[in-house]
Short mmCIF file of C-alpha atoms and ligand atoms in Angstrom, two decimals:
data_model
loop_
_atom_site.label_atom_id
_atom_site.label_comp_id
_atom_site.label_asym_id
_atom_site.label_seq_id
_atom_site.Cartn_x
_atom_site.Cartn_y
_atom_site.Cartn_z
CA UNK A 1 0.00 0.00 0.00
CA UNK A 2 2.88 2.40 1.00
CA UNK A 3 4.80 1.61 -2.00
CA UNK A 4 1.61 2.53 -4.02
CA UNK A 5 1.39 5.68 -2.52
CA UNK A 6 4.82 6.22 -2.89
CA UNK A 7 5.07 5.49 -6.84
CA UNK A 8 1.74 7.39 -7.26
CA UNK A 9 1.99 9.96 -10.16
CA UNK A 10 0.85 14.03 -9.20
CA UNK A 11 -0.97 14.87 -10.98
CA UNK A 12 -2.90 11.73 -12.10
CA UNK A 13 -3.17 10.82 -15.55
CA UNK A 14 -6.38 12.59 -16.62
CA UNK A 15 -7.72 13.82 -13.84
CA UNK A 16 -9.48 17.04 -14.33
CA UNK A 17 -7.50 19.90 -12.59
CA UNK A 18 -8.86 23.40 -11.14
CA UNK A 19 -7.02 26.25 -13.51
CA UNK A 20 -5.00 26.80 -9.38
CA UNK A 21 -3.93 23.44 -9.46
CA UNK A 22 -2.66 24.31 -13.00
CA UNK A 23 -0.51 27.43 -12.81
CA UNK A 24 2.23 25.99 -10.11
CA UNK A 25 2.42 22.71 -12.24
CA UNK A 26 3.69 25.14 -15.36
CA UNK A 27 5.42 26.78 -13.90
CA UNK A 28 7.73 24.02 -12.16
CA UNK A 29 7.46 22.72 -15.97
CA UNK A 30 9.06 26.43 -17.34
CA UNK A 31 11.37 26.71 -14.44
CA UNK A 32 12.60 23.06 -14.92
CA UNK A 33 12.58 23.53 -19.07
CA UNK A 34 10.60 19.73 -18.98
CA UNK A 35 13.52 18.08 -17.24
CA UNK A 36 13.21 16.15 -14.59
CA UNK A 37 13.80 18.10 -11.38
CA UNK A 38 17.60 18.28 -10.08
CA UNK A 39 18.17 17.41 -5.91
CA UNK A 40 18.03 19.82 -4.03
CA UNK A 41 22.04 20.03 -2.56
CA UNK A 42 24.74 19.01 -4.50
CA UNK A 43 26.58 16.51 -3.32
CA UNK A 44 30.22 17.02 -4.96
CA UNK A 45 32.49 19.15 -6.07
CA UNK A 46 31.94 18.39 -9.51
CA UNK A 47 28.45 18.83 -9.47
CA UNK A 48 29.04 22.03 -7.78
CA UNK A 49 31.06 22.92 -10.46
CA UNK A 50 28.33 22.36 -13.18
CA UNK A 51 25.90 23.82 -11.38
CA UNK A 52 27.84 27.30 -10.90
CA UNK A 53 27.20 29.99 -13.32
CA UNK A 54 29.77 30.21 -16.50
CA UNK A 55 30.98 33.85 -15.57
CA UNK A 56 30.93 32.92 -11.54
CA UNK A 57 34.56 32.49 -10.51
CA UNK A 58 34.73 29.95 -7.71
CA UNK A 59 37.19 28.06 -5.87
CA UNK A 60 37.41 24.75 -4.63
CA UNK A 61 37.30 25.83 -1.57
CA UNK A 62 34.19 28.12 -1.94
CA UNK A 63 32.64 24.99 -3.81
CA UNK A 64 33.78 22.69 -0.46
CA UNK A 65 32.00 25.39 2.20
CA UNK A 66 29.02 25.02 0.41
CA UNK A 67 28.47 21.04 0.62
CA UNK A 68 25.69 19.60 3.09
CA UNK A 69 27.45 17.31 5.26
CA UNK A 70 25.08 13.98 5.48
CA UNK A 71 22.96 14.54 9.05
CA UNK A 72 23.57 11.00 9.89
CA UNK A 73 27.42 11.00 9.84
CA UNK A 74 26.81 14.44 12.24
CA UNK A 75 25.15 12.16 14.56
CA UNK A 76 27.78 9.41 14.21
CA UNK A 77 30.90 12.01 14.88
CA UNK A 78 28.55 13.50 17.91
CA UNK A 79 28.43 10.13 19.44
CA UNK A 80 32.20 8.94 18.89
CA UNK A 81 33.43 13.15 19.92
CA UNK A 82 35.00 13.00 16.82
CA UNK A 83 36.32 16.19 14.83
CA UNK A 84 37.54 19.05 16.80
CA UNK A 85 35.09 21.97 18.08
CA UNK A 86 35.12 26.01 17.94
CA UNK A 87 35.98 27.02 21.66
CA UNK A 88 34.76 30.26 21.37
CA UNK A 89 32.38 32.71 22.75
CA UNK A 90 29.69 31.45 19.86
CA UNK A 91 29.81 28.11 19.99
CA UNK A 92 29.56 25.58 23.16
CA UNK A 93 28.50 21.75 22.18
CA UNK A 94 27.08 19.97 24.81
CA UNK A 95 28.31 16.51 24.48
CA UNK A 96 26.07 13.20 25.49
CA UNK A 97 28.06 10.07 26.92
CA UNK A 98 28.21 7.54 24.50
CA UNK A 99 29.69 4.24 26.44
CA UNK A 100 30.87 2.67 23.66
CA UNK A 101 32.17 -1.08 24.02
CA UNK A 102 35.54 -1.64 23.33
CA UNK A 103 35.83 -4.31 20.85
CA UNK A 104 39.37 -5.94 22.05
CA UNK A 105 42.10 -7.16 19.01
CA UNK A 106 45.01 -9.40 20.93
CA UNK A 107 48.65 -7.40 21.65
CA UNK A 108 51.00 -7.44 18.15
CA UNK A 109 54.20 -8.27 17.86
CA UNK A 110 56.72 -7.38 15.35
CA UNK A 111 57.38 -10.98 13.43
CA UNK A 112 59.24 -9.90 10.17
CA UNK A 113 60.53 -6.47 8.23
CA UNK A 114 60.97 -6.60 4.41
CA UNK A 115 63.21 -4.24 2.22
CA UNK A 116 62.76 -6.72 -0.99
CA UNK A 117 59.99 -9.16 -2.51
CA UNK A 118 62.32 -11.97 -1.57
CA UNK A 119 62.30 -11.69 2.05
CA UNK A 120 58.70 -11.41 2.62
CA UNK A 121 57.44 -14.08 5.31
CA UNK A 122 55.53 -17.25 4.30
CA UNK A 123 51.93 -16.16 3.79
CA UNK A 124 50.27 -18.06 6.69
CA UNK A 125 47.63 -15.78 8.53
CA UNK A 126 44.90 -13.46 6.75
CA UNK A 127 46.56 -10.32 6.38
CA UNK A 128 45.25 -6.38 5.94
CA UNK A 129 47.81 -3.96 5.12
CA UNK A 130 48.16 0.36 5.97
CA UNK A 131 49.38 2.12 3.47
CA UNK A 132 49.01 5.84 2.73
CA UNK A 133 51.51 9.01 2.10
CA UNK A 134 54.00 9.73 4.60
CA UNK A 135 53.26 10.67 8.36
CA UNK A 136 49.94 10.28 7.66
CA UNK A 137 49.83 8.20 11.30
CA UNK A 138 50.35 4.27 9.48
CA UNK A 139 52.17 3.17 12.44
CA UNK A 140 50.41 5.36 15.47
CA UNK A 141 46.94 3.72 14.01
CA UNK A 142 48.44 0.34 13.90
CA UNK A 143 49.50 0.72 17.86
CA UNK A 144 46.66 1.62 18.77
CA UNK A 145 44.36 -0.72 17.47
CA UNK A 146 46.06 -3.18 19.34
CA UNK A 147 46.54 -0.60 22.33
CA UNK A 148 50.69 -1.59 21.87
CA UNK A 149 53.47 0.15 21.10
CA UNK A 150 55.19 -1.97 18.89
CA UNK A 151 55.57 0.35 15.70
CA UNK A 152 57.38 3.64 15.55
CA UNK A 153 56.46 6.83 15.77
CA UNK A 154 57.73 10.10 14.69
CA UNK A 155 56.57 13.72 13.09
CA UNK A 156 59.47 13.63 10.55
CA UNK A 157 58.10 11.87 7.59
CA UNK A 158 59.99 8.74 6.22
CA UNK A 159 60.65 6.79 9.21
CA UNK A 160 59.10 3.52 8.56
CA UNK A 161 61.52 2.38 5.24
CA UNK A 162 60.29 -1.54 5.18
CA UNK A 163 57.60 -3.58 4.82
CA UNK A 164 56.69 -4.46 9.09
CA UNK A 165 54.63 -7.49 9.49
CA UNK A 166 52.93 -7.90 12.95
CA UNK A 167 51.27 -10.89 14.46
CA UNK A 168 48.37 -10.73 16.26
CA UNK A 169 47.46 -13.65 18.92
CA UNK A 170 47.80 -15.77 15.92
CA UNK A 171 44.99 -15.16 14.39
CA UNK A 172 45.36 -12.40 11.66
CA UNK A 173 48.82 -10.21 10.57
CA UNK A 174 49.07 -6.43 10.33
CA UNK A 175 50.98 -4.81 7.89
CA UNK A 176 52.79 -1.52 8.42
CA UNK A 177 54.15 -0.11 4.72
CA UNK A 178 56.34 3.28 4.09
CA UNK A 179 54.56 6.09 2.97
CA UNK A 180 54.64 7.84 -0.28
CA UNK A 181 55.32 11.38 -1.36
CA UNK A 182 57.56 13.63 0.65
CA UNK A 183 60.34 11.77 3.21
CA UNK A 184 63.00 12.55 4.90
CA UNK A 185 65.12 10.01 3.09
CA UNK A 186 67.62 9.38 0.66
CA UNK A 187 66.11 9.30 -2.95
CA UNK A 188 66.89 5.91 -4.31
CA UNK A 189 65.51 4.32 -0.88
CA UNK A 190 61.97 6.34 -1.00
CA UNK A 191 62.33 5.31 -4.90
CA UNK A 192 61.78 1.23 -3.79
CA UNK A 193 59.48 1.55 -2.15
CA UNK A 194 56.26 2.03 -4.31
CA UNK A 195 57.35 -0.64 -6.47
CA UNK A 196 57.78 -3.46 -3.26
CA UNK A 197 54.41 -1.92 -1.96
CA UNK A 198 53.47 -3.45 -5.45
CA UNK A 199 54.78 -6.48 -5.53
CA UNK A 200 53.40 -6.64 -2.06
CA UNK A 201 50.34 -6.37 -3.11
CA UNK A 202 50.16 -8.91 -6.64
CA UNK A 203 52.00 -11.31 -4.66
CA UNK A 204 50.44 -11.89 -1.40
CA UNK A 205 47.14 -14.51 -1.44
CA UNK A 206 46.85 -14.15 2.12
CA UNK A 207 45.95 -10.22 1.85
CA UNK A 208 42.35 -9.20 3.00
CA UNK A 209 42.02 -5.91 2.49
CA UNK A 210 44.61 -2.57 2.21
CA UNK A 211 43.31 -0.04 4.36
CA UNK A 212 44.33 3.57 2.41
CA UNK A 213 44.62 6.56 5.23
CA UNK A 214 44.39 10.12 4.17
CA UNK A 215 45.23 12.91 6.17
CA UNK A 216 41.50 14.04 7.23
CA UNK A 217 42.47 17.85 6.46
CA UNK A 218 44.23 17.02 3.18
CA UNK A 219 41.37 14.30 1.28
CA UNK A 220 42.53 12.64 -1.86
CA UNK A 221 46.03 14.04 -3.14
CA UNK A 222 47.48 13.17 -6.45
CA UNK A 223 49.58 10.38 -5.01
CA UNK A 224 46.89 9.05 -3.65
CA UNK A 225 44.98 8.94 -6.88
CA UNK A 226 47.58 7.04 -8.50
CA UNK A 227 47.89 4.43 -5.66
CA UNK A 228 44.09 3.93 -5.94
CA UNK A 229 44.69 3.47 -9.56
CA UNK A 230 46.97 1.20 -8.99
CA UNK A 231 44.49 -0.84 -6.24
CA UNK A 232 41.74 -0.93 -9.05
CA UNK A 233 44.25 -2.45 -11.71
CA UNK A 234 45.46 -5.09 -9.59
CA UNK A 235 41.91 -5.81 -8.15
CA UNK A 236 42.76 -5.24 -4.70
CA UNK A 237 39.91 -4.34 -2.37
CA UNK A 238 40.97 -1.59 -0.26
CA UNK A 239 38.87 0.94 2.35
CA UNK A 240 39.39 4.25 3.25
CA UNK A 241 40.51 5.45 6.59
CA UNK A 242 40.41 9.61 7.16
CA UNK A 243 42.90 9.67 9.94
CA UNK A 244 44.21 12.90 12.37
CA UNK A 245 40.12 13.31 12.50
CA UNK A 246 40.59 15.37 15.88
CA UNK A 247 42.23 18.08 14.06
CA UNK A 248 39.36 19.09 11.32
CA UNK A 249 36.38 20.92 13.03
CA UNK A 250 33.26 18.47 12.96
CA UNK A 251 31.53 20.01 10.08
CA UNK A 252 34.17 20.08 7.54
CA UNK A 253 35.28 16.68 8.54
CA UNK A 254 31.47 15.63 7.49
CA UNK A 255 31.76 17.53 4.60
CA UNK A 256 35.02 15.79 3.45
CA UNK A 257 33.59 12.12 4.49
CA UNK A 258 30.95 12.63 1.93
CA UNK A 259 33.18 13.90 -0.94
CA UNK A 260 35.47 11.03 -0.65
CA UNK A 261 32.72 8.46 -0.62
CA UNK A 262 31.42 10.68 -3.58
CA UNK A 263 34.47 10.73 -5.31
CA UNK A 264 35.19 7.02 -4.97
CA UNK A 265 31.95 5.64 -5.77
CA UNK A 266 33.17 4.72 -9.04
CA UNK A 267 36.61 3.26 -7.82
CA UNK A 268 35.76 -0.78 -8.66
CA UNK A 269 38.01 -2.08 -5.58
CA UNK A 270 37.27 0.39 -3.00
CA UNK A 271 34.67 -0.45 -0.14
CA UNK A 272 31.98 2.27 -0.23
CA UNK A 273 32.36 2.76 3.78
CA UNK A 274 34.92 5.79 4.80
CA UNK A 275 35.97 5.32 8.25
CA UNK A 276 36.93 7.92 10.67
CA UNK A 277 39.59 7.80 13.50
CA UNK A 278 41.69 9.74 15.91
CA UNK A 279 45.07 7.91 16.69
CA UNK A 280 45.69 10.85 19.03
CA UNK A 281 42.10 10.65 20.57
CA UNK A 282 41.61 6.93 20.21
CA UNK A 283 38.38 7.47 18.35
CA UNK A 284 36.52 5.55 16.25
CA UNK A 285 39.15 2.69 16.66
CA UNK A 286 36.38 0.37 16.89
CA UNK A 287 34.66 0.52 13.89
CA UNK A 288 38.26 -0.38 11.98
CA UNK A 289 38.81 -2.99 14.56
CA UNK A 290 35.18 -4.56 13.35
CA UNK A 291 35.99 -4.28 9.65
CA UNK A 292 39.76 -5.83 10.47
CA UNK A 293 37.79 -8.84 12.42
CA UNK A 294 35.15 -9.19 9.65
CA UNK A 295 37.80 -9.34 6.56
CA UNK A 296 39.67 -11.86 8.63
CA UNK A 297 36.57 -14.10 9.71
CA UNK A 298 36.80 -13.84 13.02
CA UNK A 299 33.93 -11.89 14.13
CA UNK A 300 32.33 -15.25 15.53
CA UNK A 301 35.76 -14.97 17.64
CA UNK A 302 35.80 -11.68 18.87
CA UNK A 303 32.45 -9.77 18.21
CA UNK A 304 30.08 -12.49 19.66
CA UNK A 305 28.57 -10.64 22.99
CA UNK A 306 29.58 -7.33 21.19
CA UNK A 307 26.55 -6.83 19.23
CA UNK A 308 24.36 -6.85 22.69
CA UNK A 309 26.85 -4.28 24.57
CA UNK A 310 26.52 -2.14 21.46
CA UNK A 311 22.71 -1.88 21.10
CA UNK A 312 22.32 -1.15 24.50
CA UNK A 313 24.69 1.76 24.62
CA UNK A 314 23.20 3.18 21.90
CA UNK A 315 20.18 2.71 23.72
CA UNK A 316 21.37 4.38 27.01
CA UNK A 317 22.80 7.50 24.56
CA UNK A 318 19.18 8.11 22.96
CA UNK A 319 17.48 7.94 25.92
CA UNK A 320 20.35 11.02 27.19
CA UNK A 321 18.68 12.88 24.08
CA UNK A 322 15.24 12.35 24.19
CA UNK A 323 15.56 13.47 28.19
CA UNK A 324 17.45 16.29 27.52
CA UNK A 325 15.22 17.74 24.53
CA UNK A 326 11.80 16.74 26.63
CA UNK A 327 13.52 19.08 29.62
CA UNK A 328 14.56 21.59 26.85
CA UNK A 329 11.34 21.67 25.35
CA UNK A 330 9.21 22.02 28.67
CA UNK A 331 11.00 24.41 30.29
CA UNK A 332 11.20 26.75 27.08
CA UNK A 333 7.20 26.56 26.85
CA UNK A 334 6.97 27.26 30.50
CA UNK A 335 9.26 30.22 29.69
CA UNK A 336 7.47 31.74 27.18
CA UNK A 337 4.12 31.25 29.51
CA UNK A 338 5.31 33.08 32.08
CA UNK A 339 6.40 35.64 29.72
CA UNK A 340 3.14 35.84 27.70
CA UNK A 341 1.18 35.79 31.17
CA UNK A 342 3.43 38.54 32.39
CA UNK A 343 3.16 40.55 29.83
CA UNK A 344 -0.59 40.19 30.08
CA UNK A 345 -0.81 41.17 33.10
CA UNK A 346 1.28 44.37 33.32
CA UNK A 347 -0.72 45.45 30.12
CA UNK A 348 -4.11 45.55 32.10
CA UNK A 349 -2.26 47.13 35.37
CA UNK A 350 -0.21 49.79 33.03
CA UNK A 351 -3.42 50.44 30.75
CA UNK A 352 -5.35 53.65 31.97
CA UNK A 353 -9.15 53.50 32.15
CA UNK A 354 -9.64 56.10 29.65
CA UNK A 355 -7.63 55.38 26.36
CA UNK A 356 -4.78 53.88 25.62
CA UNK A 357 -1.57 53.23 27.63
CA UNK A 358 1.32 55.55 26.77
CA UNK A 359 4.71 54.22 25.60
CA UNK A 360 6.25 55.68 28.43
CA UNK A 361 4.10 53.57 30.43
CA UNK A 362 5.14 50.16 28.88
CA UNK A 363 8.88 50.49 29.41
CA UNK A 364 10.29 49.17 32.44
CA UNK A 365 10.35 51.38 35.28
CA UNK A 366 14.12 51.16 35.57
CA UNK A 367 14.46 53.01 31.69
CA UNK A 368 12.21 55.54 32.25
CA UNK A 369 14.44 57.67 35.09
CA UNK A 370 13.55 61.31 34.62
CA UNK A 371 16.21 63.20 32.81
CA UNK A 372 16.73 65.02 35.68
CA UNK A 373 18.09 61.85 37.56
CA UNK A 374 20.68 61.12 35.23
CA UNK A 375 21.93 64.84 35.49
CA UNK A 376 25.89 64.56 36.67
CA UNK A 377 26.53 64.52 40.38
CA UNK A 378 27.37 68.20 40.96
CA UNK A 379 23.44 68.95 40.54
CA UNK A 380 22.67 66.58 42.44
CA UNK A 381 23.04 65.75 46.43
CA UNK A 382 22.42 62.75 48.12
CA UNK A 383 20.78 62.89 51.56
CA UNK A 384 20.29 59.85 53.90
CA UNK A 385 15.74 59.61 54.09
CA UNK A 386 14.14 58.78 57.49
CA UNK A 387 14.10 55.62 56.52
CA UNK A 388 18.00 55.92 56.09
CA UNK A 389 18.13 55.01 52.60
CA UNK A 390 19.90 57.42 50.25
CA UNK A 391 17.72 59.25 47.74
CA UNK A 392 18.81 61.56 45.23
CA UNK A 393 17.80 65.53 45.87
CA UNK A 394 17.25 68.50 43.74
CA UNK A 395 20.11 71.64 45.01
CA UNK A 396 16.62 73.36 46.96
CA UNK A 397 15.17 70.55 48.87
CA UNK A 398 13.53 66.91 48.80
CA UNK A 399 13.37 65.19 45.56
CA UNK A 400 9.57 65.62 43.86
CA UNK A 401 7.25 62.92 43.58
CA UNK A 402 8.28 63.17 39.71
CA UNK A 403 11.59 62.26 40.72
CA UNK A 404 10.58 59.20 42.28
CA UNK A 405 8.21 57.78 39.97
CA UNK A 406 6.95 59.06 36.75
CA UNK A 407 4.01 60.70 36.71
CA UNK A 408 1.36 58.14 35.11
CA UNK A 409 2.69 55.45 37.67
CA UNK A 410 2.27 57.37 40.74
CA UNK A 411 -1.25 58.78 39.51
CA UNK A 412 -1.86 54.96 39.46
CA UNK A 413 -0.80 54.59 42.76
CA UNK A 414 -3.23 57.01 43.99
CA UNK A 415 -6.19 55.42 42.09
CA UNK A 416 -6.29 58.35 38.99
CA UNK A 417 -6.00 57.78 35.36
CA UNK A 418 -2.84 59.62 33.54
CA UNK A 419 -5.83 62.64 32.81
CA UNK A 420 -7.01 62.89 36.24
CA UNK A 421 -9.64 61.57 36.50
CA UNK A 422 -10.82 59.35 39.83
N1 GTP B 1 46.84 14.99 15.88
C1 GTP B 1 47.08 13.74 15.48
N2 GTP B 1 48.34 13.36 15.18
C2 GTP B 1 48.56 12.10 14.78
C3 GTP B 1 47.51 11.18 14.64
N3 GTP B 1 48.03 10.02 14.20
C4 GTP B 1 49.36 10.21 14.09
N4 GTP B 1 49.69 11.46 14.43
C5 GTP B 1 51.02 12.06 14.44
O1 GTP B 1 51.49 12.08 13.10
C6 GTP B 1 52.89 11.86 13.10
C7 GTP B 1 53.22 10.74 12.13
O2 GTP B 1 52.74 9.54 12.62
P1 GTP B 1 53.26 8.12 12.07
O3 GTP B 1 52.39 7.10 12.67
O4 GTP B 1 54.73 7.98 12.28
O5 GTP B 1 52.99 8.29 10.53
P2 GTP B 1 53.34 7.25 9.38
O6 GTP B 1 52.26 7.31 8.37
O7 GTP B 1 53.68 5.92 9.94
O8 GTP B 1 54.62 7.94 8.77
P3 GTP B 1 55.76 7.24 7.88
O9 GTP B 1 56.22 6.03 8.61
O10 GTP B 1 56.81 8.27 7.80
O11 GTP B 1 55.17 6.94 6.56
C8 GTP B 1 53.29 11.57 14.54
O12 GTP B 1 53.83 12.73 15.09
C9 GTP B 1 52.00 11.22 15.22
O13 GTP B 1 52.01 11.58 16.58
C10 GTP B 1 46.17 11.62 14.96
O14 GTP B 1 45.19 10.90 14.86
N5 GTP B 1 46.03 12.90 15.37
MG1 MG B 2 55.33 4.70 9.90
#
């Protein structure tokens, strides 16, 4: 029935129409020139592109800021506290506590290193490989997946110059490759290595999947292009991994997982997901630790009580919502009844019986001090009152009933419209 509905055609074939039914049906048909109508946000760059005007001049950048980033993947990055956050006077995020289950991989160990296609160890375990331009954090991901500290580290690119194979528990191998692009090394050393990365790749039987990082504030680079090239000509299934997450502000890190899925839709190897993590952070380690254990097959293994802990967390984080916007929602309509019920009620105190109230009379009290109160200090004294509160004073004497109180508001007080009258 639903799907019925759903397909139904507006307006039906000939059904009779009312000439104000007609008019907005020709003129979507004029505005649309009989084509069928475009969505409503463009989704890439390229489309972005098409759609500008021929004489507008804009950048890539001007055609990034204007990309919707997916609402779902805001929700996900909101639940992991992924992508970093304005901490200005504007903007304050109020974060909900997502207690999300660990999934736990067993501790690696270093095993083998490989400068040449000949000393590669004897294909045993399923495999899944990092590769990815230099310092783009290969071997700070691989650590912490496995919450070890087996690889090395540093901020000078070029530091991992072999192929490191790591065991872990005996059940699956990581693989730890050097980077391409720029590295602090000698030429004819960052030279070999695209072409063992190659052979790596045809050779190996035992290889699940290559996981392909890219800097999250840099997306697809030329080099990077040509290694996915390669991937697709070799038939290689490979996944990409946006890593250093925690230093792109949330939005644009949305904005750039939806132009890489965009922009490797078409790529015949890659896997349509686009993971996020934080080395630094430790976020959204999980859901690469679940694809790792899947490719392997040894979710049965490792994920079998996870699925429960999962649901239920996500459970316990909706219910943190649903609270908070109920409160929110409550106490905002209570706000605005006291305000409207305020309102109402100084209205029929402030208006006079005869005619209308004045605007003088609808401003707060505090705003409508006499000019004469505001005069500077030297016309003014102040005096201590019987009641030994200080009250301002004209130079000759007590202050004037106008002084106190506008006019209007103490006729009021005595009963006595703003005219007079009783
Ligand atoms: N802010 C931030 N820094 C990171 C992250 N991951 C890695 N880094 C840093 O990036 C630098 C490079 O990390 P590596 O893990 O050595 O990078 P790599 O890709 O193995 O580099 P090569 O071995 O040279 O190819 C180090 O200083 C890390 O601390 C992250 O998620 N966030
Ligand atoms: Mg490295």
């Amino acid at each position: 029935m639903a799907l019925a509905v759903a397909s139904m055609r507006w307006p039906p074939r000939g059904a009779l129409l009312l000439p104000a039914q007609i008019a907005p049906l020709r003129r979507r048909q004029q505005h649309s020139g009989g084509r069928a109508r475009e969505p409503r946000f463009a989704t890439t760059v390229q489309a972005l592109q098409e759609r500008a005007r021929p004489d507008e001049q804009v950048s890539n950048r001007q055609l990034f800021a204007r990309l919707q980033p997916d609402p779902r993947t805001m929700e996900r990055l909101d639940m992991l506290q992924l992508g970093s956050e304005k901490q200005g006077r504007f903007v304050r995020r109020r974060w909900f506590r997502y207690d999300e289950p660990d999934v736990k991989l067993p501790h690696i160990h270093f095993f083998a290193g490989a400068k040449s296609a000949a000393s590669f160890p004897a294909a045993t375990l399923p495999e899944v490989g990092f590769v990815g331009r230099s310092n783009v954090g290969k071997s700070t991901l691989v650590n912490q997946l496995c919450g070890a500290l087996a690889a090395r580290v540093s901020d000078r690119p070029g530091l991992t110059q072999q192929l490191n194979f790591y065991t872990a528990g005996d059940d699956f191998h990581l693989v730890d490759m050097p980077g391409y692009g720029f590295a602090y090394a000698k030429e004819e050393v960052t030279q070999a290595w695209l072409p063992l990365i190659e052979a790596y790749i045809r050779q190996r039987p035992t290889l699940r999947r290559v996981m392909l990082l890219l800097d999250a504030r840099h997306g697809i680079k030329a080099g990077d292009r040509d290694f996915m090239d390669l991937l697709d000509r070799t038939g290689t299934k490979y996944q990409i991994v946006l890593t250093k997450c925690d230093l792109v502000h949330r939005i644009d890190l949305a904005k750039q997982h939806l132009l890489i899925a965009r922009q490797t839709e078409r790529s015949r190897g890659c896997v349509p997901r686009v993971l996020m993590v934080s080395g630094r952070q430790r976020t959204g380690l999980n859901d690469l630790r679940k694809e790792i254990l899947h490719v392997c097959s040894l979710g049965q293994k490792y994920l079998a009580t996870h699925k429960k802990k999962e649901l239920a967390a996500q459970a316990a984080y909706h219910e943190q919502l649903r609270t908070f916007n109920d409160t929110a929602r409550s106490s905002k309509g209570a706000r605005s009844q006291e305000a409207r019920s305020s309102e109402g009620s100084r209205g029929r105190e402030a208006r006079p019986r005869h005619g209308k109230a004045s605007a003088r009379d609808k401003a707060p009290v505090r705003d409508k001090a006499p000019a004469r109160d505001k005069a500077p200090a030297s016309t003014t004294r102040t005096a201590r009152s019987s009641d030994g509160s200080r009250e301002p004073r004209t130079r000759h004497g007590k202050a004037s009933a106008r002084d106190k109180a506008p006019a209007s508001t103490a006729r009021m007080a005595r009963g006595r419209g703003p005219n007079g009258h009783g």
